[in-house]
Amino acid sequence: MVDLSVSLAGVMLKNPIIPASGTFGYGREFAEIYDLDILGSFSWKGTTRDPRSGNPQPRIAETASGMLNAVGLQNPGMEAVLREELPNIARIFHGPVIANVCGFSLEEYAENCRLLEDAEQVKILEINISCPNVHAGGKNFGSDPRSAAAVTRAVRAAAKKPVFMKLSPNVSDIAEIARACEAEGADGLCLINTLLGMRIDLDARRPLLANRTGGLSGPAVFPVALRMVWDVYEAVKLPIIGCGGVDSAESAAEMLLAGASAVEVGAANLRDPWACKTIIENLPAVCRRLGVSRISDLIGGAHYG
Amino acid sequence: MKKSIFTLEQSRRLARDVWELRLAGDTSAVTAPGQFVNLQLPGKFLRRPISVCDWDERGLILLIKEAGEGTRELVRLGAGTELDVLTGLGNGFDLTKAPEGAVLAGGGVGIAPLYGLARRMLEAGERPLAVLGFRSREEAFYLEEFAALGLEVRAATEDGSLGTKGFVTDVLKGLPGGLYVMACGPAPMLKAVSALPQTAGGQFSFEARMACGFGACVGCTVETKRGLRRVCRDGPVFQKEEILW
């Protein structure tokens, strides 16, 4: 019997697999096809205070080993999520929920955290300072250490729940951003969000996405995400949720060995809606192959020996 | 939604860039004409959403237009190739909402779901007129298949090489008013059909660039009179009165 449980800032997960924000909605579509209680947790769709309709079409483009999206944080707004989605989540999932929290100002981030205070099932706030699709040129609070620190300070003051800052890979030194978040009292980090990219429609000679640029995800980004998790693990003491291109139990184990305490699975859910289920089912065999009886023994393992 | 392995039985060229694929597999999740399937192709990350042309208990017929690298490879796969397919996606045409005398209007490869729809309308005792539009005679296909079902077919071609010269709207204009149209084709065609004074109501099937095809990523969201709707999950067929053109 392999122990798959892991801990994120004191929150126990039955296994390290978490569907990533933006690929799992609020769980409804997946609850129709498998029992969500097999999941360690799930990170709901990035939610802003006010409803957002997102970017114009087209919002999706394919790439080699991955995809670009420029959805632009379409969501029904925090109050509608608390009123309509949270009670439904309680019916379809009984584990700890990660709330992905977005904002366009420090006040909005703080207010969203306060609104989530009474949501008992929400155990971790994942503060999205890294969506590349809502500001011209992909700039956001996660683009520089000072603004990342400012958001961390604001949410730390507003929230009692653990706050995990979701970091952008579109920076020159992600470890510096991670240290800035740690210094302001973040309880953990989640990395990486998508990489800023684009495609051009050859016949139209125009950008394929209406937003011009989009966020790259899928197996194409896995080595980049893994390297950043490695660097951040060396730079800070905080627990890390590794995210980016994971599509198998093996790649999830690589993330743990690089230093992640848990793993988010994103684009893989869109290609194969049963991806997380398959990964979880295959984790014990990978642990046996690696000779560990507790999966948590893998965390950071590649840094030693 | 169901995921299963289908076996390609036959790939047949119908026109310059349109092919008919026959696939054997579990179709139990397909419940209405106008639904689509999402095919995984070797070496491609995203699946390819393809409208179901027709189905029975042992397989599917898909009409595929070569639009890019993925579909170009798909239509050239050999018989016996196994494909991972998500079936039963989207809401199709709703026959219960269609009054007697409904007309089918399709453009290009958009005629595909109208074939399965026509077959089920005939089973229900309806005999709809099918108006099918193409660029030219060389690019026309499936006219005999529609006619063989036992319904009246009228063609329109942009160059006039077959049937009425012009678009499907040029045929519809000649019909009496108060039409209820079940349509599938390029967005400008759907818009033109909807805007005709003859068109009183109908159901329109839309295309979109999709990632998941089952509602999770909201990549294909469109604005409608009833708010934001996902083409993949809430469509691809929408009622005329809810569409914002």
XYZ file of N, CA and C in Angstrom, chain A residues 129-249:
363
model
N -1.661 36.071 -9.951
C -1.043 37.354 -10.320
C -0.339 37.197 -11.673
N -0.863 36.252 -12.473
C -0.073 35.868 -13.645
C -0.872 35.553 -14.897
N -2.154 35.931 -14.952
C -2.894 35.661 -16.184
C -2.330 36.534 -17.301
N -1.879 35.926 -18.404
C -1.254 36.732 -19.461
C -2.256 37.356 -20.424
N -3.546 37.097 -20.222
C -4.517 37.428 -21.274
C -5.428 38.613 -20.981
N -5.162 39.351 -19.934
C -6.102 40.408 -19.580
C -5.507 41.814 -19.610
N -4.231 41.907 -19.871
C -3.621 43.229 -19.995
C -2.823 43.275 -21.288
N -2.786 44.404 -21.930
C -2.007 44.529 -23.159
C -0.560 44.150 -22.877
N 0.012 43.324 -23.744
C 1.418 42.949 -23.606
C 1.669 41.906 -22.536
N 0.604 41.405 -21.898
C 0.756 40.325 -20.932
C 1.266 40.770 -19.575
N 1.354 42.054 -19.322
C 1.833 42.550 -18.022
C 0.807 42.231 -16.940
N 1.285 41.956 -15.761
C 0.391 41.714 -14.640
C 1.170 41.899 -13.349
N 0.486 41.695 -12.229
C 1.130 41.927 -10.930
C 2.318 40.989 -10.711
N 2.286 39.857 -11.390
C 3.365 38.886 -11.220
C 4.591 39.192 -12.058
N 4.545 40.302 -12.802
C 5.649 40.599 -13.717
C 6.871 41.178 -13.021
N 6.681 41.732 -11.815
C 7.866 42.244 -11.128
C 7.767 42.053 -9.616
N 8.903 41.927 -8.959
C 8.917 41.548 -7.535
C 8.168 42.530 -6.640
N 8.219 43.822 -6.979
C 7.562 44.796 -6.104
C 6.047 44.650 -6.140
N 5.485 44.502 -7.351
C 4.023 44.385 -7.414
C 3.569 43.015 -6.899
N 4.375 41.961 -7.114
C 4.034 40.655 -6.551
C 4.018 40.743 -5.024
N 4.993 41.453 -4.479
C 5.055 41.624 -3.020
C 3.855 42.420 -2.521
N 3.457 43.439 -3.276
C 2.331 44.276 -2.855
C 1.038 43.470 -2.802
N 0.810 42.605 -3.790
C -0.406 41.774 -3.766
C -0.331 40.796 -2.599
N 0.836 40.195 -2.393
C 0.981 39.237 -1.287
C 0.657 39.918 0.044
N 1.173 41.118 0.228
C 0.921 41.862 1.467
C -0.583 42.113 1.630
N -1.230 42.515 0.536
C -2.664 42.848 0.602
C -3.510 41.615 0.923
N -3.221 40.490 0.283
C -4.048 39.295 0.531
C -3.710 38.680 1.889
N -2.445 38.784 2.287
C -2.038 38.234 3.595
C -2.779 38.971 4.713
N -2.943 40.276 4.523
C -3.647 41.063 5.540
C -5.142 40.766 5.531
N -5.688 40.413 4.366
C -7.145 40.244 4.248
C -7.603 38.822 4.548
N -6.724 37.830 4.367
C -7.161 36.429 4.423
C -6.651 35.721 5.662
N -7.503 34.839 6.216
C -7.042 33.959 7.289
C -6.570 32.630 6.713
N -7.112 32.266 5.553
C -6.732 30.993 4.929
C -5.326 31.106 4.333
N -4.673 29.958 4.117
C -3.367 29.989 3.455
C -3.477 30.604 2.064
N -2.515 31.465 1.730
C -2.486 32.055 0.388
C -1.276 31.520 -0.385
N -1.566 31.008 -1.587
C -0.523 30.520 -2.491
C -0.503 31.465 -3.686
N 0.644 32.068 -3.949
C 0.751 33.001 -5.067
C 1.042 32.214 -6.342
N 0.204 32.450 -7.379
C 0.431 31.747 -8.654
C 1.297 32.611 -9.550
N 2.496 32.097 -9.842
C 3.526 32.909 -10.481
C 3.548 32.770 -11.994
N 3.997 33.853 -12.611
C 4.137 33.896 -14.065
C 5.531 33.429 -14.478
N 5.604 32.667 -15.575
C 6.923 32.302 -16.103
C 7.491 33.397 -16.998
N 6.685 34.425 -17.282
C 7.097 35.445 -18.245
C 7.899 36.550 -17.544
N 8.949 36.130 -16.850
C 9.792 37.043 -16.066
C 11.248 36.614 -16.255
N 12.150 37.524 -15.936
C 13.563 37.180 -16.134
C 14.093 36.292 -15.012
N 13.550 36.444 -13.791
C 14.052 35.636 -12.675
C 12.900 35.276 -11.736
N 12.339 34.102 -11.944
C 11.156 33.718 -11.156
C 11.520 33.520 -9.681
N 12.761 33.148 -9.392
C 13.173 32.939 -7.997
C 13.099 34.255 -7.218
N 13.414 35.347 -7.889
C 13.367 36.658 -7.231
C 11.914 37.005 -6.853
N 10.968 36.705 -7.752
C 9.546 36.943 -7.465
C 9.114 36.049 -6.298
N 9.567 34.797 -6.331
C 9.206 33.855 -5.268
C 9.699 34.359 -3.909
N 10.931 34.855 -3.869
C 11.478 35.375 -2.601
C 10.695 36.591 -2.124
N 10.264 37.431 -3.070
C 9.486 38.619 -2.702
C 8.153 38.203 -2.069
N 7.516 37.151 -2.609
C 6.250 36.665 -2.049
C 6.474 36.041 -0.677
N 7.559 35.291 -0.545
C 7.883 34.661 0.742
C 8.105 35.715 1.823
N 8.810 36.772 1.462
C 9.125 37.823 2.429
C 7.868 38.522 2.940
N 6.807 38.528 2.130
C 5.561 39.194 2.545
C 4.577 38.222 3.182
N 5.011 37.006 3.435
C 4.181 36.095 4.216
C 3.309 35.134 3.434
N 3.607 34.930 2.146
C 2.859 33.908 1.393
C 3.044 32.558 2.070
N 1.983 31.721 2.033
C 2.066 30.393 2.649
C 2.578 29.352 1.668
N 2.534 29.678 0.382
C 3.003 28.745 -0.633
C 2.995 29.410 -1.985
N 3.457 28.666 -2.975
C 3.527 29.178 -4.340
C 2.973 28.136 -5.288
N 2.413 28.628 -6.411
C 1.969 27.730 -7.468
C 2.649 28.211 -8.738
N 3.346 27.321 -9.439
C 3.985 27.740 -10.665
C 4.127 26.553 -11.608
N 3.896 26.894 -12.902
C 3.815 28.197 -13.549
C 2.432 28.414 -14.183
N 2.091 29.662 -14.393
C 0.970 29.987 -15.262
C 1.464 29.783 -16.709
N 0.659 30.151 -17.682
C 1.033 29.876 -19.079
C 2.119 30.832 -19.578
N 2.809 30.374 -20.597
C 3.850 31.184 -21.246
C 3.236 31.991 -22.376
N 3.578 33.259 -22.411
C 3.017 34.139 -23.441
C 3.519 33.734 -24.833
N 2.562 33.529 -25.740
C 2.953 33.128 -27.093
C 1.960 33.612 -28.132
N 2.201 33.282 -29.375
C 1.233 33.626 -30.427
C 1.366 32.711 -31.634
N 0.361 32.714 -32.501
C 0.396 32.065 -33.809
C -0.146 33.066 -34.828
N 0.298 32.894 -36.059
C -0.209 33.749 -37.134
C -0.941 32.884 -38.149
N -2.117 33.323 -38.539
C -2.885 32.653 -39.585
C -2.205 33.000 -40.917
N -1.595 31.983 -41.527
C -0.756 32.200 -42.699
C -1.540 32.853 -43.844
N -2.753 32.339 -44.111
C -3.514 32.854 -45.245
C -4.017 34.269 -44.994
N -4.437 34.513 -43.760
C -4.952 35.850 -43.430
C -3.822 36.830 -43.128
N -2.611 36.305 -42.893
C -1.459 37.126 -42.509
C -1.750 37.972 -41.286
N -2.526 37.391 -40.366
C -2.903 38.118 -39.152
C -2.739 37.175 -37.960
N -2.579 37.740 -36.759
C -2.531 36.862 -35.578
C -3.775 35.975 -35.539
N -3.583 34.725 -35.172
C -4.696 33.793 -35.169
C -5.689 34.100 -34.041
N -5.160 34.478 -32.887
C -6.035 34.794 -31.753
C -6.500 36.242 -31.832
N -7.774 36.465 -31.530
C -8.295 37.833 -31.560
C -7.546 38.727 -30.576
N -7.079 38.135 -29.488
C -6.309 38.873 -28.484
C -4.840 39.046 -28.899
N -4.507 38.607 -30.109
C -3.131 38.593 -30.643
C -2.260 37.555 -29.946
N -2.134 37.649 -28.621
C -1.290 36.707 -27.900
C -2.146 35.839 -26.993
N -1.565 34.724 -26.575
C -2.269 33.839 -25.653
C -1.265 33.125 -24.769
N -1.784 32.270 -23.896
C -0.920 31.550 -22.960
C -0.691 30.130 -23.433
N 0.577 29.744 -23.509
C 0.948 28.404 -23.969
C 0.900 27.415 -22.811
N 0.249 26.281 -23.053
C 0.221 25.210 -22.055
C 0.321 23.871 -22.762
N 0.382 22.808 -21.978
C 0.534 21.473 -22.566
C 1.960 20.962 -22.399
N 2.205 19.749 -22.882
C 3.526 19.126 -22.690
C 4.688 20.006 -23.165
N 4.427 20.909 -24.113
C 5.485 21.801 -24.608
C 6.125 22.597 -23.475
N 5.367 22.945 -22.445
C 5.905 23.814 -21.390
C 6.478 23.023 -20.211
N 6.316 21.698 -20.227
C 6.718 20.907 -19.058
C 8.179 21.131 -18.631
N 9.140 21.089 -19.564
C 10.537 21.274 -19.121
C 10.783 22.659 -18.540
N 10.076 23.664 -19.053
C 10.225 25.026 -18.533
C 9.671 25.094 -17.111
N 8.485 24.515 -16.922
C 7.857 24.520 -15.596
C 8.730 23.769 -14.588
N 9.234 22.634 -15.019
C 10.055 21.804 -14.129
C 11.313 22.565 -13.690
N 11.940 23.227 -14.640
C 13.151 23.999 -14.314
C 12.827 25.127 -13.333
N 11.678 25.774 -13.529
C 11.325 26.880 -12.632
C 10.986 26.372 -11.235
N 10.301 25.231 -11.150
C 10.025 24.629 -9.842
C 11.354 24.304 -9.148
N 12.279 23.766 -9.901
C 13.622 23.458 -9.371
C 14.270 24.719 -8.783
N 14.286 25.795 -9.578
C 14.944 27.036 -9.135
C 14.257 27.634 -7.911
N 12.921 27.622 -7.917
C 12.191 28.232 -6.808
C 12.361 27.388 -5.537
N 12.405 26.064 -5.695
C 12.632 25.183 -4.541
C 13.959 25.520 -3.861
N 14.959 25.868 -4.662
C 16.271 26.208 -4.095
C 16.250 27.590 -3.443
N 15.287 28.443 -3.891
C 15.301 29.841 -3.456
C 14.468 30.102 -2.204
N 13.423 29.303 -1.989
C 12.511 29.584 -0.860
C 12.226 28.297 -0.076
N 11.613 28.480 1.110
C 11.256 27.327 1.942
C 9.768 26.962 1.814
N 9.030 27.714 1.007
C 7.572 27.526 0.925
C 7.212 26.259 0.149
N 6.052 25.658 0.499
C 5.569 24.553 -0.329
C 5.190 25.061 -1.726
N 5.439 24.218 -2.722
C 5.214 24.603 -4.117
C 4.194 23.652 -4.747
N 3.227 24.222 -5.453
C 2.384 23.417 -6.337
C 2.991 23.551 -7.730
N 3.457 22.437 -8.276
C 4.071 22.454 -9.606
C 2.997 22.329 -10.669
N 3.080 23.165 -11.689
C 2.033 23.193 -12.712
C 2.659 23.511 -14.055
N 2.293 22.747 -15.075
C 2.784 23.041 -16.418
C 3.125 21.781 -17.185
N 2.221 21.362 -18.058
C 2.510 20.272 -18.987
C 2.483 18.874 -18.421
N 2.076 18.713 -17.167
C 2.021 17.360 -16.591
C 0.886 16.577 -17.257
N 1.205 15.388 -17.768
C 0.168 14.587 -18.428
C 0.273 13.104 -18.094
N 1.077 12.765 -17.085
C 1.229 11.355 -16.719
C 1.694 11.278 -15.273
N 1.584 10.076 -14.684
C 2.083 9.878 -13.324
C 3.596 10.097 -13.293
